CSV table of C-alpha atoms in Angstrom, one decimal:
chain,number,residue,atom,x,y,z
A,1,MET,CA,10.7,-26.5,-53.0
A,2,THR,CA,9.7,-23.0,-54.1
A,3,ASN,CA,8.0,-22.4,-50.7
A,4,THR,CA,11.1,-23.6,-48.8
A,5,THR,CA,13.3,-21.3,-50.9
A,6,GLU,CA,11.0,-18.3,-50.2
A,7,TRP,CA,10.9,-19.0,-46.5
A,8,ILE,CA,14.7,-19.1,-46.3
A,9,SER,CA,14.9,-15.9,-48.3
A,10,ARG,CA,12.4,-14.1,-46.0
A,11,SER,CA,14.2,-15.4,-42.9
A,12,VAL,CA,17.6,-14.3,-44.1
A,13,SER,CA,16.2,-10.9,-45.0
A,14,ARG,CA,14.7,-10.4,-41.5
A,15,LEU,CA,18.0,-11.5,-39.9
A,16,ARG,CA,19.9,-9.0,-42.0
A,17,SER,CA,17.6,-6.1,-41.1
A,18,ALA,CA,17.7,-7.0,-37.4
A,19,ALA,CA,21.5,-7.4,-37.3
A,20,PRO,CA,22.3,-3.6,-37.3
A,21,ALA,CA,19.8,-3.0,-34.5
A,22,ALA,CA,21.1,-5.9,-32.5
A,23,GLU,CA,24.7,-4.8,-33.1
A,24,LYS,CA,23.8,-1.3,-31.9
A,25,ALA,CA,22.1,-2.6,-28.8
A,26,SER,CA,25.0,-4.9,-28.0
A,27,LYS,CA,27.4,-1.9,-28.2
A,28,ALA,CA,25.4,0.1,-25.7
A,29,PRO,CA,27.5,0.2,-22.6
A,30,ALA,CA,26.0,-1.1,-19.3
A,31,PRO,CA,25.6,1.5,-16.6
A,32,ARG,CA,28.9,1.9,-14.7
A,33,SER,CA,28.8,1.1,-11.0
A,34,THR,CA,29.8,3.8,-8.5
A,35,HIS,CA,33.0,1.9,-7.9
A,36,GLU,CA,34.0,2.4,-11.5
A,37,ARG,CA,32.8,6.0,-11.7
A,38,LEU,CA,34.7,6.9,-8.6
A,39,GLN,CA,37.9,5.7,-10.2
A,40,ALA,CA,37.3,7.6,-13.5
A,41,THR,CA,38.2,11.1,-14.6
A,42,LEU,CA,35.2,11.9,-16.9
A,43,ARG,CA,31.5,11.2,-16.8
A,44,ARG,CA,30.0,8.9,-19.4
A,45,GLY,CA,26.7,9.0,-21.3
A,46,ASN,CA,23.8,10.0,-19.1
A,47,GLU,CA,25.6,10.0,-15.8
A,48,ALA,CA,24.5,13.0,-13.7
A,49,LEU,CA,27.4,13.7,-11.4
A,50,SER,CA,30.9,13.8,-12.6
A,51,PRO,CA,33.4,11.5,-11.0
A,52,ARG,CA,34.8,14.5,-9.1
A,53,ALA,CA,31.4,15.5,-7.8
A,54,LEU,CA,30.6,11.9,-6.9
A,55,ARG,CA,33.8,11.6,-4.9
A,56,ARG,CA,32.9,14.8,-3.1
A,57,LEU,CA,29.4,13.6,-2.2
A,58,LEU,CA,30.8,10.2,-1.1
A,59,ALA,CA,33.2,12.1,1.2
A,60,ASP,CA,30.3,14.1,2.7
A,61,LEU,CA,28.3,10.9,3.4
A,62,GLN,CA,31.3,9.2,4.9
A,63,GLU,CA,31.8,12.1,7.2
A,64,VAL,CA,28.3,11.7,8.5
A,65,VAL,CA,29.2,8.2,10.0
A,66,ALA,CA,32.8,8.8,10.7
A,67,PRO,CA,33.7,6.8,13.9
A,68,GLN,CA,35.0,9.9,15.8
A,69,VAL,CA,31.9,11.9,15.0
A,70,SER,CA,29.1,12.3,17.7
A,71,GLU,CA,25.5,11.6,17.0
A,72,ILE,CA,24.7,15.4,17.2
A,73,GLU,CA,27.5,16.4,14.9
A,74,GLY,CA,26.7,13.5,12.6
A,75,GLY,CA,23.1,14.8,12.4
A,76,ARG,CA,24.3,18.3,11.6
A,77,ARG,CA,26.4,16.9,8.7
A,78,ALA,CA,23.5,14.8,7.5
A,79,GLN,CA,21.4,17.9,7.5
A,80,ALA,CA,23.9,19.6,5.2
A,81,VAL,CA,23.7,16.6,2.8
A,82,ALA,CA,19.9,16.8,2.9
A,83,ALA,CA,20.1,20.5,2.0
A,84,TRP,CA,22.2,19.5,-1.1
A,85,TYR,CA,19.7,16.8,-1.9
A,86,ALA,CA,16.8,19.3,-1.8
A,87,GLY,CA,18.4,21.3,-4.6
A,88,ALA,CA,19.6,18.4,-6.7
A,89,GLU,CA,18.1,17.2,-9.9
A,90,PRO,CA,16.3,13.8,-10.0
A,91,GLU,CA,19.3,12.1,-11.7
A,92,GLU,CA,21.7,13.6,-9.2
A,93,ARG,CA,19.5,12.3,-6.4
A,94,ARG,CA,19.6,8.9,-8.0
A,95,ASP,CA,23.4,9.0,-7.9
A,96,MET,CA,23.2,9.5,-4.2
A,97,TRP,CA,20.9,6.5,-3.9
A,98,LEU,CA,23.5,4.4,-5.8
A,99,LEU,CA,26.3,5.6,-3.5
A,100,LEU,CA,24.2,4.6,-0.5
A,101,CYS,CA,23.6,1.2,-2.0
A,102,GLU,CA,27.0,0.3,-3.4
A,103,GLN,CA,29.4,2.2,-1.0
A,104,PHE,CA,27.7,1.5,2.3
A,105,ALA,CA,26.9,-2.2,2.0
A,106,PRO,CA,27.8,-4.7,4.7
A,107,ASP,CA,31.4,-6.0,4.6
A,108,ALA,CA,31.0,-9.4,2.8
A,109,THR,CA,34.3,-10.8,4.2
A,110,ARG,CA,33.3,-9.9,7.8
A,111,PHE,CA,29.9,-11.4,7.3
A,112,GLN,CA,31.3,-14.6,5.9
A,113,SER,CA,33.7,-15.0,8.8
A,114,ALA,CA,31.0,-14.3,11.4
A,115,ARG,CA,28.7,-16.8,9.8
A,116,GLN,CA,31.4,-19.5,9.8
A,117,ARG,CA,32.1,-18.8,13.5
A,118,TYR,CA,28.3,-19.0,14.3
A,119,GLU,CA,27.9,-22.3,12.5
A,120,ALA,CA,31.0,-23.7,14.3
A,121,ALA,CA,29.7,-22.5,17.6
A,122,ALA,CA,26.2,-24.0,17.2
A,123,GLY,CA,25.2,-26.1,20.3
A,124,THR,CA,28.2,-24.8,22.3
A,125,ALA,CA,28.6,-22.3,25.1
A,126,ASP,CA,29.9,-19.8,22.5
A,127,GLU,CA,26.8,-19.8,20.4
A,128,GLY,CA,25.3,-16.7,22.0
A,129,GLN,CA,28.4,-14.6,21.5
A,130,ALA,CA,28.8,-15.9,17.9
A,131,GLU,CA,25.2,-14.9,17.2
A,132,ILE,CA,25.8,-11.4,18.5
A,133,SER,CA,28.9,-11.1,16.2
A,134,LEU,CA,26.8,-12.3,13.2
A,135,ARG,CA,24.1,-9.8,13.9
A,136,ARG,CA,26.6,-7.0,14.1
A,137,ALA,CA,28.2,-8.1,10.8
A,138,LEU,CA,24.8,-7.8,9.2
A,139,VAL,CA,24.3,-4.2,10.2
A,140,SER,CA,25.4,-2.2,7.2
A,141,PRO,CA,27.1,1.2,7.3
A,142,ARG,CA,24.1,2.3,5.3
A,143,THR,CA,21.8,1.6,8.3
A,144,ARG,CA,24.0,3.7,10.6
A,145,LEU,CA,24.0,6.5,8.0
A,146,MET,CA,20.2,6.5,7.8
A,147,GLN,CA,20.1,6.7,11.6
A,148,ARG,CA,22.2,9.8,11.6
A,149,PHE,CA,19.8,11.4,9.1
A,150,ALA,CA,17.0,10.8,11.6
A,151,VAL,CA,18.8,12.9,14.2
A,152,PHE,CA,18.2,16.4,12.9
A,153,PRO,CA,14.6,17.9,13.3
A,154,GLU,CA,13.4,17.3,9.7
A,155,GLY,CA,15.4,14.2,9.2
A,156,MET,CA,12.5,11.8,9.6
A,157,ARG,CA,10.5,13.8,7.0
A,158,PHE,CA,13.5,13.7,4.7
A,159,LEU,CA,13.9,9.9,4.9
A,160,VAL,CA,10.1,9.2,4.4
A,161,ASP,CA,10.1,11.5,1.4
A,162,LEU,CA,13.3,10.0,0.0
A,163,ARG,CA,11.7,6.5,0.1
A,164,ALA,CA,8.5,7.8,-1.6
A,165,GLU,CA,10.6,9.1,-4.4
A,166,LEU,CA,12.7,5.9,-4.5
A,167,LEU,CA,9.9,3.3,-4.6
A,168,PRO,CA,8.7,3.9,-8.2
A,169,GLN,CA,12.3,3.3,-9.4
A,170,LEU,CA,12.8,-0.1,-7.9
A,171,LYS,CA,11.4,-2.1,-10.8
A,172,SER,CA,13.7,-0.5,-13.4
A,173,ASP,CA,16.9,-0.6,-11.2
A,174,LYS,CA,17.4,-3.5,-8.9
A,175,ARG,CA,20.5,-2.0,-7.5
A,176,LEU,CA,18.3,0.2,-5.3
A,177,VAL,CA,16.4,-2.6,-3.5
A,178,ALA,CA,19.0,-2.8,-0.7
A,179,LEU,CA,18.4,0.9,0.2
A,180,ASP,CA,14.7,0.4,0.2
A,181,ALA,CA,14.9,-2.7,2.4
A,182,ASP,CA,17.0,-0.8,5.0
A,183,LEU,CA,14.6,2.1,5.0
A,184,GLU,CA,11.6,-0.2,5.4
A,185,HIS,CA,13.2,-2.1,8.2
A,186,LEU,CA,14.1,1.1,10.1
A,187,PHE,CA,10.6,2.6,9.6
A,188,SER,CA,9.0,-0.6,10.9
A,189,THR,CA,10.9,0.1,14.2
A,190,TRP,CA,10.6,3.9,14.3
A,191,PHE,CA,6.9,3.9,13.5
A,192,ASP,CA,6.0,1.0,15.8
A,193,VAL,CA,2.5,1.6,17.3
A,194,ALA,CA,4.1,1.9,20.7
A,195,PHE,CA,5.6,5.3,19.5
A,196,LEU,CA,2.4,6.5,17.9
A,197,GLU,CA,-0.3,8.7,19.4
A,198,LEU,CA,-4.0,8.4,18.5
A,199,ARG,CA,-5.7,11.8,18.2
A,200,ARG,CA,-9.2,12.8,17.3
A,201,LEU,CA,-9.5,15.3,14.5
A,202,SER,CA,-12.5,17.6,14.7
A,203,TRP,CA,-13.8,20.8,13.2
A,204,ASP,CA,-11.9,22.6,16.1
A,205,SER,CA,-8.6,21.2,15.0
A,206,PRO,CA,-6.0,23.5,13.5
A,207,ALA,CA,-6.8,24.6,10.0
A,208,SER,CA,-3.5,23.2,8.7
A,209,LEU,CA,-4.4,19.8,10.1
A,210,ILE,CA,-7.9,19.8,8.6
A,211,GLU,CA,-6.4,20.7,5.2
A,212,LYS,CA,-4.4,17.5,5.5
A,213,LEU,CA,-7.6,15.5,5.6
A,214,ILE,CA,-8.7,17.0,2.3
A,215,LYS,CA,-5.3,16.4,0.8
A,216,TYR,CA,-4.9,12.8,1.8
A,217,GLU,CA,-8.5,11.4,1.7
A,218,ALA,CA,-8.1,8.5,-0.7
A,219,VAL,CA,-11.5,6.7,-0.6
A,220,HIS,CA,-14.2,9.4,-1.0
A,221,ASP,CA,-12.9,12.7,-2.2
A,222,ILE,CA,-13.8,15.7,0.0
A,223,ARG,CA,-15.7,18.0,-2.3
A,224,SER,CA,-16.0,21.1,-0.2
A,225,TRP,CA,-15.7,22.6,3.3
A,226,ALA,CA,-19.4,21.7,3.9
A,227,ASP,CA,-18.6,18.1,3.0
A,228,LEU,CA,-15.7,18.1,5.4
A,229,LYS,CA,-17.8,19.7,8.2
A,230,ASN,CA,-20.4,16.9,7.7
A,231,ARG,CA,-17.7,14.3,8.2
A,232,LEU,CA,-16.6,15.9,11.4
A,233,ASP,CA,-20.2,16.5,12.8
A,234,SER,CA,-21.4,15.4,16.2
A,235,ASP,CA,-22.4,11.9,15.0
A,236,ARG,CA,-19.0,11.3,13.3
A,237,ARG,CA,-15.6,10.7,14.5
A,238,CYS,CA,-12.2,11.0,12.8
A,239,TYR,CA,-9.0,9.6,14.3
A,240,GLY,CA,-5.4,9.6,13.2
A,241,PHE,CA,-2.1,8.1,14.2
A,242,PHE,CA,0.7,10.7,14.7
A,243,HIS,CA,4.4,10.3,15.2
A,244,PRO,CA,6.3,12.7,17.5
A,245,ARG,CA,8.8,13.5,14.7
A,246,LEU,CA,6.0,14.3,12.3
A,247,PRO,CA,3.6,16.0,14.8
A,248,ASN,CA,1.3,17.7,12.2
A,249,GLU,CA,1.1,14.8,9.7
A,250,PRO,CA,-1.5,12.0,10.3
A,251,LEU,CA,0.2,8.8,9.1
A,252,ILE,CA,-3.2,7.2,8.7
A,253,PHE,CA,-6.7,8.3,9.5
A,254,VAL,CA,-10.1,6.7,9.7
A,255,GLU,CA,-13.6,8.3,9.3
A,256,VAL,CA,-16.4,6.8,11.4
A,257,ALA,CA,-20.2,7.2,11.3
A,258,LEU,CA,-22.2,6.4,14.4
A,259,VAL,CA,-25.5,4.9,13.4
A,260,ASP,CA,-28.2,2.4,14.5
A,261,HIS,CA,-27.6,-0.2,11.7
A,262,ILE,CA,-25.0,-1.4,9.3
A,263,SER,CA,-25.0,1.1,6.4
A,264,SER,CA,-25.7,-0.2,2.9
A,265,SER,CA,-24.9,3.0,0.9
A,266,ILE,CA,-22.3,5.7,1.1
A,267,THR,CA,-24.8,8.4,-0.2
A,268,PRO,CA,-26.6,9.2,3.1
A,269,LEU,CA,-23.3,9.2,4.9
A,270,LEU,CA,-21.9,11.8,2.6
A,271,ASP,CA,-25.1,13.8,2.4
A,272,GLU,CA,-24.2,17.3,3.7
A,273,ALA,CA,-27.9,18.2,4.2
A,274,ALA,CA,-28.7,15.2,6.4
A,275,ALA,CA,-29.4,15.9,10.1
A,276,PRO,CA,-26.9,14.3,12.6
A,277,ALA,CA,-27.9,10.9,13.9
A,278,ASP,CA,-29.2,10.6,17.5
A,279,LEU,CA,-26.1,9.4,19.4
A,280,LYS,CA,-28.4,8.0,22.1
A,281,LYS,CA,-29.6,5.4,19.6
A,282,ALA,CA,-26.2,4.6,18.1
A,283,THR,CA,-25.3,0.9,18.3
A,284,THR,CA,-23.1,0.6,15.3
A,285,ALA,CA,-19.8,2.2,14.2
A,286,ILE,CA,-19.2,2.3,10.5
A,287,PHE,CA,-15.6,2.7,9.3
A,288,TYR,CA,-16.3,4.3,5.8
A,289,SER,CA,-12.9,5.6,4.9
A,290,ILE,CA,-9.3,4.7,5.9
A,291,SER,CA,-6.5,6.6,4.2
A,292,ASN,CA,-2.7,6.1,4.5
A,293,THR,CA,-1.0,9.4,3.9
A,294,GLN,CA,2.7,8.7,3.5
A,295,PRO,CA,3.7,6.7,0.4
A,296,GLY,CA,7.2,6.4,1.9
A,297,LEU,CA,5.9,4.3,4.7
A,298,ARG,CA,4.5,1.6,2.3
A,299,GLY,CA,4.9,-1.8,3.9
A,300,VAL,CA,4.6,-0.4,7.5
A,301,SER,CA,1.2,-1.4,8.7
A,302,PHE,CA,-0.8,0.8,11.0
A,303,GLY,CA,-4.4,-0.2,10.1
A,304,ASP,CA,-4.8,-3.1,12.5
A,305,SER,CA,-3.6,-1.1,15.5
A,306,LEU,CA,-5.6,2.0,14.4
A,307,ILE,CA,-8.9,0.1,14.3
A,308,LYS,CA,-8.2,-1.6,17.6
A,309,HIS,CA,-7.4,1.7,19.3
A,310,VAL,CA,-10.5,3.4,17.7
A,311,VAL,CA,-12.8,0.6,18.8
A,312,GLU,CA,-11.5,0.9,22.4
A,313,THR,CA,-11.9,4.7,22.3
A,314,LEU,CA,-15.4,4.6,20.9
A,315,THR,CA,-16.5,1.9,23.3
A,316,ALA,CA,-15.3,4.0,26.3
A,317,GLU,CA,-17.3,7.0,25.0
A,318,PHE,CA,-20.4,5.1,23.8
A,319,PRO,CA,-21.0,1.9,25.8
A,320,ARG,CA,-24.1,1.1,23.7
A,321,LEU,CA,-21.9,0.4,20.6
A,322,ARG,CA,-22.1,-3.3,19.8
A,323,THR,CA,-21.3,-3.6,16.1
A,324,PHE,CA,-18.2,-2.5,14.3
A,325,ALA,CA,-18.2,-2.7,10.5
A,326,THR,CA,-17.0,-1.0,7.4
A,327,LEU,CA,-18.7,0.3,4.3
A,328,SER,CA,-15.9,-0.4,1.8
A,329,PRO,CA,-15.2,0.0,-1.9
A,330,ILE,CA,-14.3,-3.1,-4.1
A,331,PRO,CA,-11.6,-1.4,-6.2
A,332,GLY,CA,-10.4,-4.5,-8.1
A,333,PHE,CA,-13.7,-6.1,-9.0
A,334,ARG,CA,-14.4,-4.6,-12.4
A,335,ALA,CA,-10.9,-5.4,-13.7
A,336,TRP,CA,-11.2,-9.0,-12.3
A,337,LEU,CA,-14.6,-9.6,-13.9
A,338,GLY,CA,-13.3,-8.3,-17.2
A,339,LYS,CA,-10.8,-11.2,-17.2
A,340,ASN,CA,-13.0,-13.9,-15.6
A,341,ALA,CA,-16.6,-13.3,-16.8
A,342,GLY,CA,-16.4,-16.2,-19.2
A,343,ALA,CA,-15.3,-18.6,-16.5
A,344,MET,CA,-18.0,-17.4,-14.2
A,345,LEU,CA,-20.7,-18.0,-16.9
A,346,GLU,CA,-19.4,-21.6,-17.3
A,347,ARG,CA,-20.2,-22.2,-13.7
A,348,LEU,CA,-24.0,-21.6,-14.2
A,349,ASP,CA,-26.3,-24.6,-14.5
A,350,ASP,CA,-28.5,-24.8,-17.7
A,351,LYS,CA,-31.5,-23.1,-16.1
A,352,ARG,CA,-29.6,-20.1,-14.8
A,353,ARG,CA,-27.7,-19.8,-18.1
A,354,ALA,CA,-30.9,-19.8,-20.0
A,355,GLU,CA,-32.5,-17.1,-17.7
A,356,LEU,CA,-29.4,-14.9,-18.0
A,357,GLY,CA,-29.3,-15.5,-21.8
A,358,ARG,CA,-32.9,-14.3,-22.1
A,359,ALA,CA,-32.1,-11.2,-20.0
A,360,LEU,CA,-29.1,-10.4,-22.2
A,361,GLY,CA,-31.0,-11.1,-25.4
A,362,ALA,CA,-28.6,-13.9,-26.6
A,363,GLU,CA,-28.4,-17.6,-25.7
A,364,PRO,CA,-26.0,-18.8,-24.6
A,365,PRO,CA,-24.9,-15.6,-22.8
A,366,GLN,CA,-21.4,-14.4,-23.6
A,367,ALA,CA,-18.9,-12.6,-21.4
A,368,ALA,CA,-18.9,-9.4,-23.6
A,369,GLN,CA,-22.7,-9.2,-23.3
A,370,LEU,CA,-22.6,-9.6,-19.5
A,371,LEU,CA,-20.0,-6.9,-19.2
A,372,ALA,CA,-21.9,-4.5,-21.4
A,373,ALA,CA,-25.1,-5.0,-19.3
A,374,ALA,CA,-23.0,-4.5,-16.1
A,375,ASP,CA,-22.2,-1.0,-17.4
A,376,LYS,CA,-25.9,-0.1,-16.8
A,377,ALA,CA,-26.0,-1.8,-13.4
A,378,LEU,CA,-27.9,1.1,-11.8
A,379,GLU,CA,-30.8,0.5,-14.2
A,380,LEU,CA,-31.3,-3.2,-13.2
A,381,ASP,CA,-34.3,-4.0,-11.0
A,382,ALA,CA,-34.1,-6.3,-8.0
A,383,ARG,CA,-35.2,-9.4,-9.9
A,384,SER,CA,-32.9,-9.0,-12.8
A,385,PRO,CA,-30.8,-12.2,-13.6
A,386,VAL,CA,-27.9,-9.8,-14.6
A,387,ARG,CA,-28.0,-8.2,-11.2
A,388,GLN,CA,-28.0,-11.6,-9.5
A,389,ALA,CA,-25.1,-12.7,-11.6
A,390,LEU,CA,-23.1,-9.6,-10.7
A,391,LEU,CA,-23.7,-10.2,-7.0
A,392,GLU,CA,-22.6,-13.8,-7.3
A,393,CYS,CA,-19.5,-12.8,-9.2
A,394,ALA,CA,-18.6,-10.2,-6.6
A,395,ALA,CA,-19.2,-12.7,-3.8
A,396,CYS,CA,-16.8,-15.2,-5.4
A,397,TYR,CA,-14.3,-12.4,-6.0
A,398,LEU,CA,-14.3,-11.4,-2.4
A,399,GLY,CA,-15.0,-14.8,-0.7
A,400,ARG,CA,-12.9,-17.2,-2.8
A,401,GLU,CA,-10.2,-15.5,-4.9
A,402,LEU,CA,-6.7,-15.8,-3.4
A,403,GLN,CA,-3.3,-14.9,-4.8
A,404,ASP,CA,-0.2,-16.2,-2.9
A,405,GLY,CA,-2.6,-17.1,0.0
A,406,LYS,CA,-4.0,-13.6,0.3
A,407,PRO,CA,-7.3,-12.0,-1.0
A,408,VAL,CA,-6.8,-10.5,-4.4
A,409,ASP,CA,-8.7,-7.3,-3.6
A,410,ALA,CA,-6.5,-4.7,-1.9
A,411,VAL,CA,-9.2,-3.4,0.5
A,412,ALA,CA,-10.3,-7.0,1.3
A,413,ARG,CA,-6.7,-7.9,2.0
A,414,PHE,CA,-6.4,-5.1,4.5
A,415,HIS,CA,-9.6,-5.8,6.5
A,416,LEU,CA,-9.5,-9.6,6.3
A,417,GLY,CA,-5.9,-9.5,7.3
A,418,ASN,CA,-7.0,-7.6,10.4
A,419,GLY,CA,-9.5,-10.3,11.3
A,420,ALA,CA,-12.7,-9.0,9.8
A,421,ARG,CA,-15.1,-11.2,7.7
A,422,VAL,CA,-16.9,-10.5,4.4
A,423,GLU,CA,-20.4,-9.7,5.7
A,424,ARG,CA,-22.7,-8.3,3.1
A,425,LEU,CA,-22.7,-7.0,-0.5
A,426,ASN,CA,-24.6,-3.7,-1.1
A,427,TRP,CA,-26.1,-3.0,-4.6
A,428,ALA,CA,-25.7,0.6,-5.7
A,429,GLY,CA,-23.8,1.3,-2.5
A,430,ASP,CA,-21.7,3.8,-4.4
A,431,PRO,CA,-23.5,5.1,-7.5
A,432,SER,CA,-20.8,7.7,-8.2
A,433,ALA,CA,-18.6,7.6,-11.3
A,434,LYS,CA,-15.7,6.3,-9.2
A,435,GLY,CA,-17.9,3.6,-7.7
A,436,MET,CA,-19.1,2.5,-11.1
A,437,LYS,CA,-15.6,2.4,-12.5
A,438,GLN,CA,-14.3,0.3,-9.7
A,439,SER,CA,-17.2,-2.2,-9.0
A,440,TYR,CA,-20.3,-1.3,-11.0
A,441,GLY,CA,-21.5,0.6,-7.9
A,442,LEU,CA,-21.2,-2.4,-5.5
A,443,MET,CA,-19.9,-1.9,-2.0
A,444,VAL,CA,-19.2,-4.4,0.8
A,445,ASN,CA,-19.5,-4.5,4.6
A,446,TYR,CA,-16.6,-6.1,6.5
A,447,LEU,CA,-17.6,-7.0,10.0
A,448,TYR,CA,-15.2,-6.8,12.9
A,449,ASP,CA,-16.6,-9.4,15.4
A,450,LEU,CA,-14.3,-8.7,18.3
A,451,LYS,CA,-14.7,-12.2,19.7
A,452,ARG,CA,-13.8,-13.9,16.5
A,453,ILE,CA,-11.0,-11.8,15.1
A,454,ASP,CA,-8.3,-14.4,16.0
A,455,LYS,CA,-10.5,-17.2,14.5
A,456,HIS,CA,-10.9,-15.3,11.2
A,457,ARG,CA,-7.2,-14.7,11.0
A,458,SER,CA,-6.5,-18.3,11.6
A,459,LEU,CA,-9.0,-19.3,8.8
A,460,LEU,CA,-7.3,-16.9,6.4
A,461,ALA,CA,-3.9,-18.4,7.3
A,462,GLN,CA,-5.3,-21.7,6.2
A,463,GLY,CA,-6.4,-20.3,2.8
A,464,LYS,CA,-10.1,-19.9,3.8
A,465,ILE,CA,-11.6,-16.4,3.5
A,466,PRO,CA,-14.1,-15.9,6.4
A,467,VAL,CA,-17.5,-14.9,5.1
A,468,SER,CA,-21.1,-14.7,6.3
A,469,ASN,CA,-23.7,-17.2,5.4
A,470,ASP,CA,-25.2,-14.8,2.8
A,471,ILE,CA,-21.9,-14.4,1.0
A,472,ASP,CA,-21.2,-18.1,1.2
A,473,SER,CA,-24.6,-18.9,-0.4
A,474,LEU,CA,-23.9,-16.5,-3.3
A,475,CYS,CA,-20.5,-18.1,-3.8
A,476,ARG,CA,-22.0,-21.6,-4.1
A,477,VAL,CA,-24.3,-20.8,-7.0
C-alpha cells in the first residue's frame, strides 16, 4: 500500500511540474500563413517582413507574371526581385519562399473541375482535350513565375542558388516542399543532357575554370597546384558537363586515369612525382573521382550520361581501351559496420569464429573488439583473420545490403544505378585519414561492362546487386 501511495505521489508531482511547461507550449502561437499575414496590420513574433512589406513583395512578384507583361519585361521585373533578394536577410528570403508556396499555388477549384471533366471524358472522343485541360490546370502560377526568373542573364544561377539555400530547410518546414518540387521539375527539363555540352578540362583551360576544379573536388581533395597539374597530365583526362546559361560552371566533372590495368590504390594515381603512363600501352580507363558541383541541382542526374559520353570520347581517341572501371571510396561502410558488426559475427561458423577470437584475443569475439582491431587495419597482414572478416563485411555491405530496393552506400547507388557491377575490393586502397574514417582504407572497383549495362540494371531492378564472382564468394562466407 505504501509503495502504491508513493508512486501516486511521485506521478502527481511530475504532472504538476510538467503542467506549466505544457501550458506555455500550448500557448505558443502557430506560425501564421502568408494569407493571414497579408490581411494583418502588424507583424507578430519572429516574422521577418511586416504585413506592409509582405504585400509590397507579393505585388512585385505578381507583376512578374502579369498576363499583359511580355517575357522580356517579366524577366526584367524578376531581375529587380532577385536584386532585392540578394540584399535580404535569411528570414526575409524565407518569407519570399512562403509567398511563392502559398500565393502562387494551383487553383484547387479549377483543378477539381478539370479532373472531373477528364474522368467523365475517359474512353470518349473528348478524352484528349480533357487531358490537355487537366494538364493546364496542374501548372501553377509558381511555375510560370520561375520561368520568368530564368529569362534574365543571371536568372538560372539565381534559381539554382535559391534551391541550394532552400533544401536544408525542407525538413523543418513542410510548407516549402511545393516550391522545391517545382524547381526540381523545371531543372530536370532545363538541364536535360540534350542541352549540355561535354568539355575537356586541361592545364591550358582558363585559370578561373581550373580553380573551380579545386573548389568542387569532392572525393580526393586537391592539395596543391602540383597535385592539380598531375591530374591534368598527358595520361589523364578530365571532362565536365556545361550548360549554356552557366558557361563557366561545370555541373559535374570526372577525372580519369589511363593505365594498363584496373587500379587497386589511389596513392600512385595521386603521386605528383610519378612519371606519366605510356598512352600506347593504355587499355584501361579508371574513373577515380566524380564530383557534382551544384547543390541546387540535387535530384537532377547527370552521372549516367556523363560516363557514357566520356566512354565514347575516350574510345574515339584511344581505340585500344577495353576496360572502363572506377576506383571508388566506400563512404558509408564504417558507420554501417558500427551498427552491424554483431550480426556479421553471428554469421561465422564455429571454426571461423574461433580463428577470429584468437586473433582478437577473446573468445567468442565481440563486435567492440572487431571494431577496435579495424581501427588498425593498415597494420594487419594478408593472412589476418581480422582482415578477412573486414573484407567479407565490406563485400556484404556492397553486394547485399539494400534499402528501399537500392544499395545503401551512396557511391554504390550511383554506379550500380548506372549499370556497373561491384568488381573488386582493394585493401589499403586509400590509406589517408579520410579513407580510414570512411572505410578503414578499403576502396572498390566498379566495372562498366558496356555489353552488360542493361542486364545489370535489370538485376538491380529485381533487388539483386550485380557482383563479380570474387565479391559473391566473400558474401557467401
